[in-house]
Tab-separated table of C-alpha atoms in Angstrom:
chain	number	residue	atom	x	y	z
A	1	MET	CA	15.936	13.103	-4.680
A	2	LYS	CA	14.851	11.297	-7.843
A	3	THR	CA	12.402	8.704	-6.509
A	4	LEU	CA	10.542	5.746	-7.979
A	5	VAL	CA	7.305	5.124	-6.062
A	6	ILE	CA	5.763	1.684	-5.688
A	7	CYS	CA	2.084	2.488	-6.148
A	8	SER	CA	-0.735	-0.024	-5.754
A	9	GLY	CA	-3.482	2.561	-6.285
A	10	GLY	CA	-4.465	2.483	-2.621
A	11	LEU	CA	-4.853	5.441	-0.296
A	12	ASP	CA	-1.380	5.061	1.235
A	13	SER	CA	0.680	4.715	-1.940
A	14	VAL	CA	-1.234	7.383	-3.862
A	15	SER	CA	-0.755	9.796	-0.950
A	16	LEU	CA	2.940	8.956	-0.979
A	17	ALA	CA	3.132	9.579	-4.730
A	18	HIS	CA	1.616	13.043	-4.270
A	19	SER	CA	3.997	13.753	-1.399
A	20	VAL	CA	7.056	12.692	-3.413
A	21	ALA	CA	5.876	14.723	-6.407
A	22	ALA	CA	5.634	17.804	-4.169
A	23	GLU	CA	8.837	17.351	-2.181
A	24	HIS	CA	11.224	15.418	-4.435
A	25	GLU	CA	11.691	14.511	-8.094
A	26	LEU	CA	9.165	11.838	-9.077
A	27	ALA	CA	10.824	9.314	-11.386
A	28	GLY	CA	7.613	7.383	-11.976
A	29	LEU	CA	5.149	4.916	-10.478
A	30	LEU	CA	5.695	1.179	-10.373
A	31	SER	CA	2.784	-1.242	-9.877
A	32	PHE	CA	2.665	-5.029	-9.707
A	33	ASP	CA	0.137	-7.480	-11.072
A	34	TYR	CA	0.907	-10.619	-9.096
A	35	GLY	CA	-2.428	-12.258	-9.730
A	36	GLN	CA	-4.193	-10.472	-6.903
A	37	ARG	CA	-7.964	-10.689	-6.774
A	38	HIS	CA	-8.341	-6.939	-6.350
A	39	ARG	CA	-6.605	-5.795	-9.557
A	40	LYS	CA	-9.095	-2.932	-9.675
A	41	GLU	CA	-6.640	-0.820	-7.704
A	42	LEU	CA	-4.161	-0.882	-10.605
A	43	GLY	CA	-6.502	1.370	-12.551
A	44	TYR	CA	-6.305	3.905	-9.746
A	45	ALA	CA	-2.503	3.761	-9.881
A	46	ALA	CA	-2.736	4.568	-13.596
A	47	LEU	CA	-5.014	7.531	-12.816
A	48	CYS	CA	-2.485	8.783	-10.277
A	49	ALA	CA	0.331	8.619	-12.824
A	50	GLU	CA	-1.771	10.486	-15.365
A	51	ARG	CA	-2.661	13.124	-12.784
A	52	LEU	CA	0.991	13.612	-11.797
A	53	ASN	CA	2.149	13.457	-15.432
A	54	THR	CA	4.662	10.717	-14.776
A	55	MET	CA	5.622	7.300	-16.111
A	56	HIS	CA	3.600	4.288	-14.911
A	57	GLN	CA	4.884	0.753	-15.342
A	58	ILE	CA	3.000	-2.400	-14.362
A	59	ILE	CA	5.209	-5.422	-13.701
A	60	ASN	CA	3.361	-8.633	-14.524
A	61	ILE	CA	4.366	-11.501	-12.246
A	62	PRO	CA	1.175	-13.602	-11.971
A	63	GLU	CA	3.164	-16.860	-12.114
A	64	ILE	CA	4.914	-15.828	-8.929
A	65	GLY	CA	1.595	-14.863	-7.349
A	66	ARG	CA	0.101	-18.242	-8.172
A	67	GLY	CA	2.967	-19.887	-6.357
A	68	LEU	CA	2.404	-17.809	-3.228
A	69	SER	CA	-0.761	-19.728	-2.385
A	70	GLY	CA	-2.862	-19.664	0.764
A	71	SER	CA	-3.640	-15.945	0.873
A	72	ALA	CA	-7.111	-14.449	0.578
A	73	LEU	CA	-5.571	-11.936	-1.835
A	74	THR	CA	-4.500	-14.543	-4.385
A	75	ASP	CA	-6.632	-17.658	-3.774
A	76	ASN	CA	-10.329	-18.424	-3.688
A	77	VAL	CA	-10.438	-17.793	0.055
A	78	ASP	CA	-13.009	-15.546	1.711
A	79	VAL	CA	-11.681	-12.176	2.833
A	80	PRO	CA	-12.617	-11.847	6.518
A	81	ASP	CA	-14.576	-8.956	7.963
A	82	GLY	CA	-13.202	-7.039	10.920
A	83	HIS	CA	-10.437	-4.716	12.034
A	84	TYR	CA	-7.099	-4.795	10.241
A	85	ALA	CA	-5.215	-5.697	13.429
A	86	GLU	CA	-7.221	-8.847	14.200
A	87	ASP	CA	-5.507	-12.236	13.923
A	88	THR	CA	-8.047	-13.285	11.289
A	89	MET	CA	-6.437	-10.814	8.885
A	90	LYS	CA	-3.291	-12.953	8.685
A	91	ILE	CA	-5.054	-14.821	5.884
A	92	THR	CA	-4.326	-11.736	3.726
A	93	VAL	CA	-0.551	-12.165	4.033
A	94	VAL	CA	1.169	-12.864	0.692
A	95	PRO	CA	4.534	-14.431	1.646
A	96	ASN	CA	7.543	-12.251	0.901
A	97	ARG	CA	5.506	-9.937	-1.343
A	98	ASN	CA	7.281	-6.722	-0.408
A	99	ALA	CA	10.731	-8.289	-0.653
A	100	ILE	CA	9.932	-9.493	-4.178
A	101	MET	CA	8.522	-6.139	-5.261
A	102	LEU	CA	11.354	-4.150	-3.734
A	103	ALA	CA	14.062	-6.297	-5.307
A	104	ILE	CA	12.551	-5.621	-8.737
A	105	ALA	CA	12.037	-1.931	-7.942
A	106	PHE	CA	15.649	-1.455	-6.874
A	107	GLY	CA	16.855	-2.978	-10.136
A	108	LEU	CA	14.624	-0.659	-12.163
A	109	ALA	CA	15.572	2.350	-10.038
A	110	THR	CA	19.227	1.625	-10.749
A	111	ALA	CA	18.564	1.378	-14.483
A	112	HIS	CA	16.630	4.681	-14.422
A	113	LYS	CA	19.349	6.428	-12.382
A	114	ALA	CA	16.934	7.083	-9.511
A	115	LYS	CA	18.245	7.720	-6.023
A	116	ALA	CA	15.398	6.195	-4.026
A	117	VAL	CA	12.563	3.691	-4.053
A	118	ALA	CA	9.535	4.782	-2.025
A	119	MET	CA	7.046	2.426	-0.395
A	120	ALA	CA	4.037	3.388	1.737
A	121	VAL	CA	4.294	0.833	4.539
A	122	HIS	CA	2.934	2.254	7.810
A	123	GLY	CA	2.514	1.509	11.493
A	124	GLY	CA	-0.875	-0.120	11.055
A	125	ASP	CA	0.743	-2.795	8.880
A	126	HIS	CA	3.080	-3.945	11.646
A	127	PHE	CA	0.504	-6.165	13.354
A	128	ILE	CA	0.283	-8.818	10.665
A	129	TYR	CA	2.803	-8.016	7.916
A	130	PRO	CA	6.436	-8.747	8.892
A	131	ASP	CA	7.698	-7.194	5.640
A	132	CYS	CA	6.222	-3.833	6.622
A	133	ARG	CA	8.093	-3.465	9.918
A	134	PRO	CA	11.092	-1.203	10.573
A	135	ALA	CA	13.389	-4.196	11.112
A	136	PHE	CA	12.611	-5.477	7.616
A	137	ILE	CA	13.136	-2.035	6.066
A	138	GLU	CA	16.537	-1.711	7.749
A	139	ALA	CA	17.590	-5.229	6.748
A	140	PHE	CA	16.464	-4.774	3.134
A	141	GLN	CA	18.398	-1.508	2.874
A	142	MET	CA	21.521	-3.252	4.170
A	143	MET	CA	21.073	-6.087	1.683
A	144	GLN	CA	20.659	-3.666	-1.243
A	145	ASP	CA	23.699	-1.688	-0.162
A	146	ARG	CA	25.697	-4.896	-0.587
A	147	ALA	CA	23.918	-5.949	-3.788
A	148	LEU	CA	24.679	-2.617	-5.494
A	149	GLU	CA	28.004	-1.861	-3.813
A	150	GLY	CA	30.267	0.105	-6.129
A	151	TYR	CA	27.511	0.398	-8.736
A	152	ALA	CA	24.664	2.483	-7.299
A	153	GLU	CA	23.393	3.950	-4.049
A	154	ILE	CA	19.621	3.625	-3.755
A	155	ARG	CA	17.718	4.626	-0.634
A	156	LEU	CA	14.609	2.793	0.546
A	157	TYR	CA	12.337	5.725	1.367
A	158	THR	CA	9.535	4.818	3.789
A	159	PRO	CA	8.374	8.059	5.443
A	160	TYR	CA	5.172	6.463	6.783
A	161	VAL	CA	6.754	3.408	8.407
A	162	ASN	CA	6.144	4.632	11.967
A	163	LEU	CA	3.007	6.673	11.258
A	164	THR	CA	-0.665	5.757	11.538
A	165	LYS	CA	-3.026	5.635	8.596
A	166	GLY	CA	-4.694	8.726	10.070
A	167	ASP	CA	-1.343	10.496	9.717
A	168	ILE	CA	-1.238	9.410	6.082
A	169	VAL	CA	-4.667	10.939	5.472
A	170	LEU	CA	-3.379	14.223	6.886
A	171	ASP	CA	-0.247	14.081	4.735
A	172	GLY	CA	-2.270	13.164	1.675
A	173	ALA	CA	-4.664	16.035	2.264
A	174	ARG	CA	-1.737	18.417	2.682
A	175	HIS	CA	-0.487	17.428	-0.766
A	176	GLY	CA	-3.857	17.499	-2.499
A	177	THR	CA	-4.474	13.754	-2.801
A	178	PRO	CA	-7.930	13.063	-4.303
A	179	PHE	CA	-8.888	10.275	-1.891
A	180	ALA	CA	-11.977	9.339	-3.889
A	181	GLU	CA	-9.589	8.261	-6.666
A	182	THR	CA	-7.918	5.565	-4.547
A	183	TRP	CA	-8.936	1.967	-3.915
A	184	SER	CA	-8.424	0.001	-0.690
A	185	CYS	CA	-11.039	-2.769	-0.529
A	186	TYR	CA	-9.674	-6.315	-0.660
A	187	LYS	CA	-12.928	-7.659	-2.073
A	188	GLY	CA	-12.723	-5.649	-5.280
A	189	GLY	CA	-16.445	-5.098	-5.871
A	190	GLU	CA	-18.139	-2.158	-7.512
A	191	ARG	CA	-17.973	-0.229	-4.227
A	192	HIS	CA	-15.796	-0.455	-1.141
A	193	CYS	CA	-17.408	-3.178	0.994
A	194	GLY	CA	-16.917	-1.307	4.273
A	195	ARG	CA	-16.357	-4.585	6.150
A	196	CYS	CA	-12.926	-5.992	5.251
A	197	GLY	CA	-9.870	-5.001	7.235
A	198	THR	CA	-8.664	-2.383	4.793
A	199	CYS	CA	-12.095	-0.760	4.541
A	200	VAL	CA	-12.438	-0.619	8.327
A	201	GLU	CA	-8.953	0.811	8.705
A	202	ARG	CA	-9.593	3.337	5.918
A	203	ARG	CA	-12.818	4.574	7.517
A	204	GLU	CA	-11.180	4.756	10.952
A	205	ALA	CA	-8.237	6.711	9.513
A	206	PHE	CA	-10.443	9.471	8.138
A	207	HIS	CA	-12.278	9.625	11.474
A	208	LEU	CA	-9.046	9.927	13.476
A	209	ALA	CA	-7.666	12.522	11.057
A	210	GLY	CA	-10.846	14.587	11.320
A	211	HIS	CA	-11.072	14.632	7.535
A	212	ALA	CA	-14.215	13.959	5.508
A	213	ASP	CA	-14.206	10.489	3.959
A	214	PRO	CA	-15.376	10.621	0.309
A	215	THR	CA	-15.484	6.816	-0.010
A	216	ASP	CA	-18.702	5.098	-1.052
A	217	TYR	CA	-19.088	2.039	1.217
A	218	GLU	CA	-21.663	-0.723	0.851
A	219	ASP	CA	-21.756	-0.911	4.657
A	220	PRO	CA	-20.786	2.543	5.986
A	221	VAL	CA	-21.317	1.784	9.696
A	222	PHE	CA	-19.732	-1.661	10.175
A	223	TRP	CA	-16.394	-0.070	11.115
A	224	LEU	CA	-17.885	1.047	14.436
A	225	GLU	CA	-18.885	-2.517	15.278
A	226	ALA	CA	-15.420	-3.737	14.285
A	227	LEU	CA	-13.782	-1.196	16.584
A	228	ARG	CA	-16.045	-2.155	19.485
A	229	ARG	CA	-15.305	-5.839	18.928
A	230	ARG	CA	-11.573	-5.231	18.878
A	231	SER	CA	-11.702	-3.094	22.019
A	232	ALA	CA	-13.700	-5.787	23.829
């Protein structure tokens, strides 16, 4: 299955790229610069493409990103500390982001004669991101089937949609993903902060998978406090 992978440079999408490269035909990696504050991850997407010897295209849509205001990922709003599933993390929602990216990706996949577009949404995203849930994936596939009817048949490939991030670590390890060459932190500093939702979830995922975490965190123990706070 010739597959175009949407790759942000994060742990999930890089693991998916390695999985697709091993199990399918990798058509290339597609990244988006929508004006996000943590553009640093795009460099890791480029490294992944180089490693897998495949095409990497960055779609520049910062004007769209500027219009999607109110998110800690695009505006001058503090990124909260804590577990990914806490209500405070809703400030990281970028409205309709996945729908916008996928619509572009499906058009490019059609032009490149690909048979699938892969996206690394997973079960941990379901708490706060409506465009990462199974219902959205099913609805988007139905919409694209109508949009391309009689012209192309493109599958939305989301193998992680009902898996945990710990499961993704295991899958990534199985396919040789170099986790140290991925970027998750929403704060985009020199090192992973260890305190934002994605850092906490990343650290927890390695723990649950029983796999050594190679990430260099500014605060390597905060995730335990975040887990205790969420459990309480």
